[in-house]
Coordinates of C-alpha atoms and ligand atoms in Angstrom, one line a residue:
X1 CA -114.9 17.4 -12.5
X2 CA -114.8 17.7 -8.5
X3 CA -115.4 21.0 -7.0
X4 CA -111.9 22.1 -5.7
X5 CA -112.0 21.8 -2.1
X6 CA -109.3 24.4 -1.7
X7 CA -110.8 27.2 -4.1
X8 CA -109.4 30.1 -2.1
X9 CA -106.1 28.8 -2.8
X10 CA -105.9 28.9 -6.4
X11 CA -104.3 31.7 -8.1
X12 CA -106.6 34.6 -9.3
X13 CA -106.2 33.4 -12.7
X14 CA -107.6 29.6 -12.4
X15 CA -110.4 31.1 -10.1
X16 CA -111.3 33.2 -13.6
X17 CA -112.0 29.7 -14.8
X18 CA -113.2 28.0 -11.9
X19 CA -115.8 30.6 -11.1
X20 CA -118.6 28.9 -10.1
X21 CA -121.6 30.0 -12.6
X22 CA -124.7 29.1 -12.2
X23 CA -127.0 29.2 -15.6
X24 CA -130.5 32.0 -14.6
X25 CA -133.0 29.6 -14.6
X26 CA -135.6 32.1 -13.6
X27 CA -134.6 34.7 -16.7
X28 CA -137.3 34.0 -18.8
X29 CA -136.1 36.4 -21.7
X30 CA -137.9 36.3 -24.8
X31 CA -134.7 35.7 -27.2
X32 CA -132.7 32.1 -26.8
X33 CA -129.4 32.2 -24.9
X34 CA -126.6 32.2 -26.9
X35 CA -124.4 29.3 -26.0
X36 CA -120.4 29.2 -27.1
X37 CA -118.4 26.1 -27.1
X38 CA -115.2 24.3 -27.9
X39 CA -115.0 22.4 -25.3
X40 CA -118.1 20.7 -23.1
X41 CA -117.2 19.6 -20.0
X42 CA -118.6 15.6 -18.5
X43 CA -118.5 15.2 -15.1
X44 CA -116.4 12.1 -15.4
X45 CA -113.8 9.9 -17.3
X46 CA -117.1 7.3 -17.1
X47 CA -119.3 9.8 -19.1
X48 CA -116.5 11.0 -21.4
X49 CA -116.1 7.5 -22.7
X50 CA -119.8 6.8 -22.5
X51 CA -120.3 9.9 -24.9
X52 CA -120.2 9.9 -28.5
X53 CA -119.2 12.6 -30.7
X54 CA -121.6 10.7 -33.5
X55 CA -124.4 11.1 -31.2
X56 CA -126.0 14.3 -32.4
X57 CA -128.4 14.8 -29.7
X58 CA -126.2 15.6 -26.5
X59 CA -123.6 17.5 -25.9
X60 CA -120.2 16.5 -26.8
X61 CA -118.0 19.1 -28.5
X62 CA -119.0 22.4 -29.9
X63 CA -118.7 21.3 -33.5
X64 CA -121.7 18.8 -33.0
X65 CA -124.1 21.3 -31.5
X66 CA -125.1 23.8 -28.2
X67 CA -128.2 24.4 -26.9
X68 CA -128.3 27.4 -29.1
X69 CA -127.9 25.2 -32.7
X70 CA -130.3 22.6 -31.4
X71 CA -133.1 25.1 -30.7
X72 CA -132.8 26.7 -34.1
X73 CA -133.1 23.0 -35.9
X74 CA -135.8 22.4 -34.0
X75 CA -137.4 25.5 -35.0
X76 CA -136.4 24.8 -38.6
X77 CA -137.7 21.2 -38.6
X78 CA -141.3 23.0 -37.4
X79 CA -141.0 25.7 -40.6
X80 CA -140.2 22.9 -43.1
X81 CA -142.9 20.4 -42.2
X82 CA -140.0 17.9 -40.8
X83 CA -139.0 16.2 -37.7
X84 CA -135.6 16.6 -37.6
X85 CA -132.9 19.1 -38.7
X86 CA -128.9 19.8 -39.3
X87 CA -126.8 22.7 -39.8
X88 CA -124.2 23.3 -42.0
X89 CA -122.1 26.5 -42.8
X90 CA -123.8 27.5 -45.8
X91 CA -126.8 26.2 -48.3
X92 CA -124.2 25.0 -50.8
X93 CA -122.4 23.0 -47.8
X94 CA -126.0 21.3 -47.6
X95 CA -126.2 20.3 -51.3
X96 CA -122.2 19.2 -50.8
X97 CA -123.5 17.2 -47.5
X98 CA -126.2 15.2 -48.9
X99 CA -124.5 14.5 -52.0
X100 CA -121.6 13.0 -49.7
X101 CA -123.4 11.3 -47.5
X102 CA -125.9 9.3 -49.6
X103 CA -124.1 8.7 -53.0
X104 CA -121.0 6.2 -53.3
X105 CA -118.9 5.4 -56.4
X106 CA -120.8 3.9 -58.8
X107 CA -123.9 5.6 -58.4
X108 CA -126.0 8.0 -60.4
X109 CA -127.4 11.4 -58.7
X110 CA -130.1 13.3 -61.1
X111 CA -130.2 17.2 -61.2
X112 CA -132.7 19.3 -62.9
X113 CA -131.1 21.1 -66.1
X114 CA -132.4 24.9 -64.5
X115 CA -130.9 23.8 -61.3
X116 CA -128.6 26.0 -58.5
X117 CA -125.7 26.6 -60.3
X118 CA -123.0 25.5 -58.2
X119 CA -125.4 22.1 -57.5
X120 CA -124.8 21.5 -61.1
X121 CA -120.8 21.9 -60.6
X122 CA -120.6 20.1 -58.2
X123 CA -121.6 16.8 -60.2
X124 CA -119.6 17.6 -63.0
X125 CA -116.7 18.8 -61.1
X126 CA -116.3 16.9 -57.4
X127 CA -118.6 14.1 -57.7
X128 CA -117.0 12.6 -61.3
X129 CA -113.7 13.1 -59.8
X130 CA -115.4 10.3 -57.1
X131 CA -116.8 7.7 -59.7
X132 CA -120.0 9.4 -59.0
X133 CA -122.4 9.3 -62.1
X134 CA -124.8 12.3 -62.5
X135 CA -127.7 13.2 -65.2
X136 CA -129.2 16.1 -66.2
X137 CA -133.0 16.5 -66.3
X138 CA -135.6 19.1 -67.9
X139 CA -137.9 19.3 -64.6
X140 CA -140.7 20.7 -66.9
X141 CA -141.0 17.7 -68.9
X142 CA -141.7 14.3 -66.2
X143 CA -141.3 12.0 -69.2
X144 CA -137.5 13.6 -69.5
X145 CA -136.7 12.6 -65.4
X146 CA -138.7 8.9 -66.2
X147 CA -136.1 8.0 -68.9
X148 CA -133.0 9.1 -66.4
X149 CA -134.5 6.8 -63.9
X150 CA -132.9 3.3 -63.3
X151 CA -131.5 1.3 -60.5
X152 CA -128.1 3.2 -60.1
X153 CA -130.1 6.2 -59.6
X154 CA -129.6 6.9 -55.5
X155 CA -130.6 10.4 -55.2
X156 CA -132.8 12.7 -57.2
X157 CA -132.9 16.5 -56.9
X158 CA -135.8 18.7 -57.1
X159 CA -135.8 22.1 -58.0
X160 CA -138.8 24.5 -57.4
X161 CA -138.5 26.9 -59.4
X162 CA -135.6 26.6 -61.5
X163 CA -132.9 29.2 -60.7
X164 CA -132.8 32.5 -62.7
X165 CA -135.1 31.7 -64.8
X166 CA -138.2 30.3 -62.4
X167 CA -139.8 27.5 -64.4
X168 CA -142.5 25.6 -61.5
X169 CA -142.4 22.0 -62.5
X170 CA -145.1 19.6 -61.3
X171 CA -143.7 18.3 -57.9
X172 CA -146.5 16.2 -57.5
X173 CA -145.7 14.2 -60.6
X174 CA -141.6 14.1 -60.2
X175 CA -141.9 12.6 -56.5
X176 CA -144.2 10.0 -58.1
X177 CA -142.5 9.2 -61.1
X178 CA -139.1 8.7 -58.8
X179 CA -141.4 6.8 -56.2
X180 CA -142.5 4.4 -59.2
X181 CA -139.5 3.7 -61.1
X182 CA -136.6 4.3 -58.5
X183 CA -138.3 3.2 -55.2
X184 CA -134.4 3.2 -53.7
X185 CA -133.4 6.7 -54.6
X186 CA -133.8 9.7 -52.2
X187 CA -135.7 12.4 -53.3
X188 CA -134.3 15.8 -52.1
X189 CA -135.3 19.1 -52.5
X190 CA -133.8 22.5 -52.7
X191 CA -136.4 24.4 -50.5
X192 CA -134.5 27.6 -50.4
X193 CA -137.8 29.8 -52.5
X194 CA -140.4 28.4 -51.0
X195 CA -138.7 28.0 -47.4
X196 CA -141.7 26.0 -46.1
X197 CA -143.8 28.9 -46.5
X198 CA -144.8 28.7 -50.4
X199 CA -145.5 25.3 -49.9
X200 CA -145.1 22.1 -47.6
X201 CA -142.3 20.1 -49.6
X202 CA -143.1 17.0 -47.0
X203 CA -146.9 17.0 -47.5
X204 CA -147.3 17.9 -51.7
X205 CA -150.6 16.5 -51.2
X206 CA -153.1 17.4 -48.1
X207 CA -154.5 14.5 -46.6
X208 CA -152.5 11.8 -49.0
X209 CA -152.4 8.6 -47.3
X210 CA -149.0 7.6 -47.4
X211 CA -148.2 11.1 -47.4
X212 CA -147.0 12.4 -51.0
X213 CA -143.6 14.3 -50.3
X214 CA -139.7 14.4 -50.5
X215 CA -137.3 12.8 -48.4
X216 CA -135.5 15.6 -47.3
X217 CA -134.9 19.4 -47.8
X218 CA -132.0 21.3 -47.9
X219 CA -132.5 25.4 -47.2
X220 CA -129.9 28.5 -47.7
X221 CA -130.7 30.3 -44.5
X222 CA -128.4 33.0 -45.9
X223 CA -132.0 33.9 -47.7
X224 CA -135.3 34.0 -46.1
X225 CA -134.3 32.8 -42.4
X226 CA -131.6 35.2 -42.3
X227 CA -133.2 38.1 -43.9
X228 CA -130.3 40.1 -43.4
X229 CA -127.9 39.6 -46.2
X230 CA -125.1 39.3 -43.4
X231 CA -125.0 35.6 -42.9
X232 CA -124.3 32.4 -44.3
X233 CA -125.8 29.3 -43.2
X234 CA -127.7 25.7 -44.5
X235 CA -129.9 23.5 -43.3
X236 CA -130.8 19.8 -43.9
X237 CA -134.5 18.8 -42.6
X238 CA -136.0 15.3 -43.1
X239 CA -138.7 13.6 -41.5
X240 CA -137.3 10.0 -41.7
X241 CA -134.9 9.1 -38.3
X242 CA -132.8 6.7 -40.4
X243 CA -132.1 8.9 -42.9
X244 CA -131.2 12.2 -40.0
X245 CA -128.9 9.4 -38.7
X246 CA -127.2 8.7 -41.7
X247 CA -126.7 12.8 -42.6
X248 CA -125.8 13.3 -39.0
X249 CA -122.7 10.6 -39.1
X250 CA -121.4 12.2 -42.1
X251 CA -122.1 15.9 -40.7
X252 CA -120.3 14.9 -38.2
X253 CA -117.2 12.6 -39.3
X254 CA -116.4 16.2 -42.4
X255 CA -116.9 18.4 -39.2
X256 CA -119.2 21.0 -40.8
X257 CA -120.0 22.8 -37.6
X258 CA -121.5 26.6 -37.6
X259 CA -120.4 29.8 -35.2
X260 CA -123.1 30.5 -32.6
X261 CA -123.4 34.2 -33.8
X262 CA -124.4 33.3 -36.8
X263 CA -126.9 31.0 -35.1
X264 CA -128.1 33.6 -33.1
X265 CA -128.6 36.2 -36.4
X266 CA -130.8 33.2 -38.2
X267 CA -133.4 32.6 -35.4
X268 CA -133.6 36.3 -34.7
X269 CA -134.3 36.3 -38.6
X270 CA -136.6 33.8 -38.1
X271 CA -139.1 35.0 -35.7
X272 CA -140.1 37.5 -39.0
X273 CA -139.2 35.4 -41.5
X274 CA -143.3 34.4 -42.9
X275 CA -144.0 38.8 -42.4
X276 CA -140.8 39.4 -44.7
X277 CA -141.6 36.8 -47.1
X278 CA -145.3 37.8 -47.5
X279 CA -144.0 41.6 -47.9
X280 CA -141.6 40.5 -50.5
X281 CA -143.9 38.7 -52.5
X282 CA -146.8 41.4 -52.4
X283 CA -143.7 44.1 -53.8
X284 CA -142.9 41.5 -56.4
X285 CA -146.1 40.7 -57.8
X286 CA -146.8 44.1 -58.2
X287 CA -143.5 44.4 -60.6
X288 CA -144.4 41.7 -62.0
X289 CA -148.2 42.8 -63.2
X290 CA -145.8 46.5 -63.9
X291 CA -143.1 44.4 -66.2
X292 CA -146.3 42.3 -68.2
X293 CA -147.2 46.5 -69.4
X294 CA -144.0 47.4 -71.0
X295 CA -142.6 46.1 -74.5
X296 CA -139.3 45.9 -73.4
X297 CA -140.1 42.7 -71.9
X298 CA -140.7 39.5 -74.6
X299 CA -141.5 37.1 -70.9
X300 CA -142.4 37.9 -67.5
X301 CA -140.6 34.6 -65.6
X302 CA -142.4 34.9 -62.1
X303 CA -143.9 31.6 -61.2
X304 CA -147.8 33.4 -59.8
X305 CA -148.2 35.1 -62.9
X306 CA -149.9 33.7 -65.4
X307 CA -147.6 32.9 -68.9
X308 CA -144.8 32.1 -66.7
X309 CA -143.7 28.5 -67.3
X310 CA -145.3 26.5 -65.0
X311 CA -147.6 28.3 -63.6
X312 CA -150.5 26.2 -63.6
X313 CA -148.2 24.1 -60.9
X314 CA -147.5 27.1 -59.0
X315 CA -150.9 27.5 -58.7
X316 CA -151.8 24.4 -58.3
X317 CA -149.2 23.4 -55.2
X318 CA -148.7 26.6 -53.9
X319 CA -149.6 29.8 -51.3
X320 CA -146.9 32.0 -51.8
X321 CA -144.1 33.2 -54.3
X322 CA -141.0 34.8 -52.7
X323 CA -139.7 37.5 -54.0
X324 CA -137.8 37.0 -57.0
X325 CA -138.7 37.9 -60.5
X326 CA -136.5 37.5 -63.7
X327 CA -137.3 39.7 -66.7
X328 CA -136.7 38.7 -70.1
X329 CA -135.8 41.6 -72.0
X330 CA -137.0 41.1 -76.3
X331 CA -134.4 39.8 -77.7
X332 CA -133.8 43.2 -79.9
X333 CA -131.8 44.4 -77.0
X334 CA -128.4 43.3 -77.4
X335 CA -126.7 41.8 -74.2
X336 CA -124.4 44.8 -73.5
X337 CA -127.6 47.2 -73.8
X338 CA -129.5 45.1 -70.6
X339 CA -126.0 45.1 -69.0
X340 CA -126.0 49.3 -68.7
X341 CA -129.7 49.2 -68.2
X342 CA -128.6 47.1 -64.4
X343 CA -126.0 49.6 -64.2
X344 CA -128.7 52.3 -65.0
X345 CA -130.4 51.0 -61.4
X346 CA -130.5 53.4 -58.8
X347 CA -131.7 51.5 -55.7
X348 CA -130.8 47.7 -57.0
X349 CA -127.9 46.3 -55.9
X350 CA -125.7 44.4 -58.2
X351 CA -124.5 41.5 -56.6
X352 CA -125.2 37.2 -55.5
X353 CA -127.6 35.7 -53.0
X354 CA -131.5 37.2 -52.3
X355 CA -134.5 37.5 -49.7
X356 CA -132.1 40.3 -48.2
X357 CA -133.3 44.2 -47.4
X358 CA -132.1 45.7 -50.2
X359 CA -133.3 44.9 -53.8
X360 CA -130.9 43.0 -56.5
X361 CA -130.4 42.9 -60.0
X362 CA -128.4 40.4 -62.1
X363 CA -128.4 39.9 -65.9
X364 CA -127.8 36.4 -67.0
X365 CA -127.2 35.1 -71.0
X366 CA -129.9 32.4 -70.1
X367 CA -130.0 30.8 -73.7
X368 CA -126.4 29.6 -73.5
X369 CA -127.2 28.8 -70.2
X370 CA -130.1 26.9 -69.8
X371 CA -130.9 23.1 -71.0
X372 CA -134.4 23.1 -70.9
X373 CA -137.4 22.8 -73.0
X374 CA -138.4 26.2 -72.2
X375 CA -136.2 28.5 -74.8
X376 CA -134.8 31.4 -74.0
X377 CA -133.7 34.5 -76.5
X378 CA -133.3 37.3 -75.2
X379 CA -131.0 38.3 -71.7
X380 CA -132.4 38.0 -68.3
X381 CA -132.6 40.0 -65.2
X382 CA -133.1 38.3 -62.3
X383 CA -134.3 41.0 -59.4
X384 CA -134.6 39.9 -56.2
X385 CA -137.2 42.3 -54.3
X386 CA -135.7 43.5 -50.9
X387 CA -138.1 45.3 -48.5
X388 CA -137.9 49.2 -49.8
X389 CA -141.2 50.6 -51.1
X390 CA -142.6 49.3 -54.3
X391 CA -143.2 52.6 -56.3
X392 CA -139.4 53.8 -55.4
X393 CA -138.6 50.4 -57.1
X394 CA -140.8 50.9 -60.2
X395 CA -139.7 54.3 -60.6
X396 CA -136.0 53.4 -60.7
X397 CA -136.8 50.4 -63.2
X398 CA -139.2 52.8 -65.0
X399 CA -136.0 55.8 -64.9
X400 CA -133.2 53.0 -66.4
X401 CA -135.8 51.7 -69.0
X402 CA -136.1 55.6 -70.3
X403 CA -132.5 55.6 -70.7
X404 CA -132.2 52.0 -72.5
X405 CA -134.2 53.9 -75.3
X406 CA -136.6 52.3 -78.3
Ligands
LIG501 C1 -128.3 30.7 -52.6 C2 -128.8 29.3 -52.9 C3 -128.1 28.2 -52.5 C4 -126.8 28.3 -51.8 O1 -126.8 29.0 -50.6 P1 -125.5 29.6 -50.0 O2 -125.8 29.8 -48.5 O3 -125.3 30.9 -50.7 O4 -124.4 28.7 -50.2 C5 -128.6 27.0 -52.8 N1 -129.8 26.9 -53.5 C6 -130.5 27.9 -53.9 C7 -131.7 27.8 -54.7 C8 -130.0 29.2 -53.7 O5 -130.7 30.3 -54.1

């Protein structure tokens, strides 16, 4: 676009448009600038045409990226160990993205039985609809994911640790069982506990030579990044370029773009996202090491304490635990009962998602719930551990427990 020679001609309104604007290079502010767009503007028909939307590194159109979405993958490719990242508008959009992208009629797509819930509807529900073959594993038992394996099998999800219930399986051993028997298939993991903090999903092994790791990541920001419990957001990190490329044309062509405010809420989450986390976790272990004291509890399901199934892995691959721990209540205690004991919470809010400020309880009937070779009785309580003080927390537990009774 040509500056207007005749500026001072133009209505007051156009010359609110035509304003000239000159970016403050020399404002060297501490938080990114938040960049809004629909349009982008080329300074020719010639580099129009020469652009393409499907080129995810310049600017193009809002939808494919600003300044401000390309600094916080960059800074999101850094916290997962990758090279390159995407966002999407939530961490279920991720799962829905990669699923999409890399799996065509025909093919088979394997999913841990303890997986995300909504992960696991999506197969049965969308992806069938699509001539899209999936398979339940039990992620604790390598043997079980060996016999799903075959050449249809495109993409394999990895869970660590299973949802509500927290089982660690042996990473180690599921990327090389997939590496061995289904050298084709992707391996993909759902990095939203350990969000590159707890462990490095693209280096399982230190100095491994080829490096032992997944192919990509996918990551709710709506937990740990965001901290907030205010937005939603997902991310895709890989470190292979062929396989950004392929995400990125897909990402692209279903037009899952995100707002910039809720860009600008994640990397300001961000900058204390590994001082959160390690807060969390400290609060959680302690109720965890409070829970293993009181005989309500048949099972303490919190992957760094010991009797928690697959803990040896936990200890073995990781540095860090989040903040979540579920609590299996003995089975004496009907359903109904654990139900008033969550309503019995003071400071725990009942409600979805986790890694926010305030701390969460939600009961689950895990043994209708669950395949897996790890049984479950009695009712679960999954609390999420939000950043209050740790006695308040274990006095309110301790208060609802009292009233729950012998
Ligand atoms: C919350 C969550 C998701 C989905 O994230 P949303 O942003 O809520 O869609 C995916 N995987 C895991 C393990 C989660 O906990």
């Amino acid at each position: 676009m040509a500056e207007s020679r005749d500026a001072h001609d133009d209505a007051p309104s156009t010359r609110q448009i035509h304003h000239g604007y000159v970016p403050p290079a020399g404002f060297a502010a501490v938080a990114p600038a938040m960049h809004r767009a629909s349009t982008v503007l080329f300074k020719d028909v010639a580099a129009m045409r020469a652009s393409s939307w499907l080129d995810k590194d310049t600017y193009t159109y809002g939808l494919h990226g600003t300044p401000t979405s390309f600094t916080l993958e960059a800074r999101l490719a850094t916290l997962e160990g990758g090279t390159h990242a995407m966002l999407v508008p939530s961490g279920l959009a991720a799962i829905a993205l990669v699923d999409q992208s890399l799996l065509s009629s025909g093919d088979t797509v394997l999913i841990p039985s303890n997986a995300y819930f909504p992960n696991r509807s999506l197969a049965t529900h969308e992806l069938a609809r699509w001539g899209i073959v999936h398979r339940f594993y039990d992620p604790m038992d390598v043997e079980s994911l060996r016999a799903a394996l075959g050449e249809d099998v495109r993409l394999v999800w990895i869970e660590p640790p299973g949802s509500v219930t927290l089982e660690f399986p042996d990473l180690r051993a599921l990327v090389r069982a997939v590496r061995a028997h289904a050298p084709r298939a992707v391996v993909a993991l759902d990095n939203t506990w350990g969000s590159g903090i707890a462990f490095d999903a693209f280096d399982l092994e230190p100095g491994a030579t080829p490096a032992l790791g997944v192919d990509l990541t996918i990551h709710a920001l709506t937990k740990y990044p965001s901290g907030g419990a205010d937005v939603m957001m997902g991310s895709v990190v890989t470190r292979s370029q062929a396989l950004h490329d392929q995400l990125a044309l897909s990402h692209c062509r279903l037009g899952l773009g995100v707002g910039p405010n809720d860009v600008e809420l994640v990397l300001r989450g961000l900058q204390t996202v590994a001082l959160r986390y390690a807060a969390q976790d400290a609060s959680t272990r302690r109720i965890a090491r409070w829970a293993l004291g009181r005989k309500e509890f048949a099972r303490v399901l919190h992957p760094a304490t010991p009797g928690s199934p697959g803990h040896e892995h936990w200890a073995a691959q990781c540095r860090a635990a989040a903040g979540l721990v579920s609590l299996e209540f003995d089975p004496a205690y009907a359903p109904e009962r654990v139900e008033r004991f969550v309503d019995d919470l003071r400071l725990f809010g009942i409600g979805w998602s986790w890694a926010g400020p305030m701390s969460l309880a939600v009961p689950y009937r895990a043994a209708t719930d669950r395949v897996s070779s790890t049984v479950y009785k009695g009712t679960v309580v999954r609390l999420s551990i939000g950043l209050e003080d740790v006695g308040d927390l274990i006095r309110d537990l301790e208060a609802a427990l009292e009233k729950l009774g012998a």
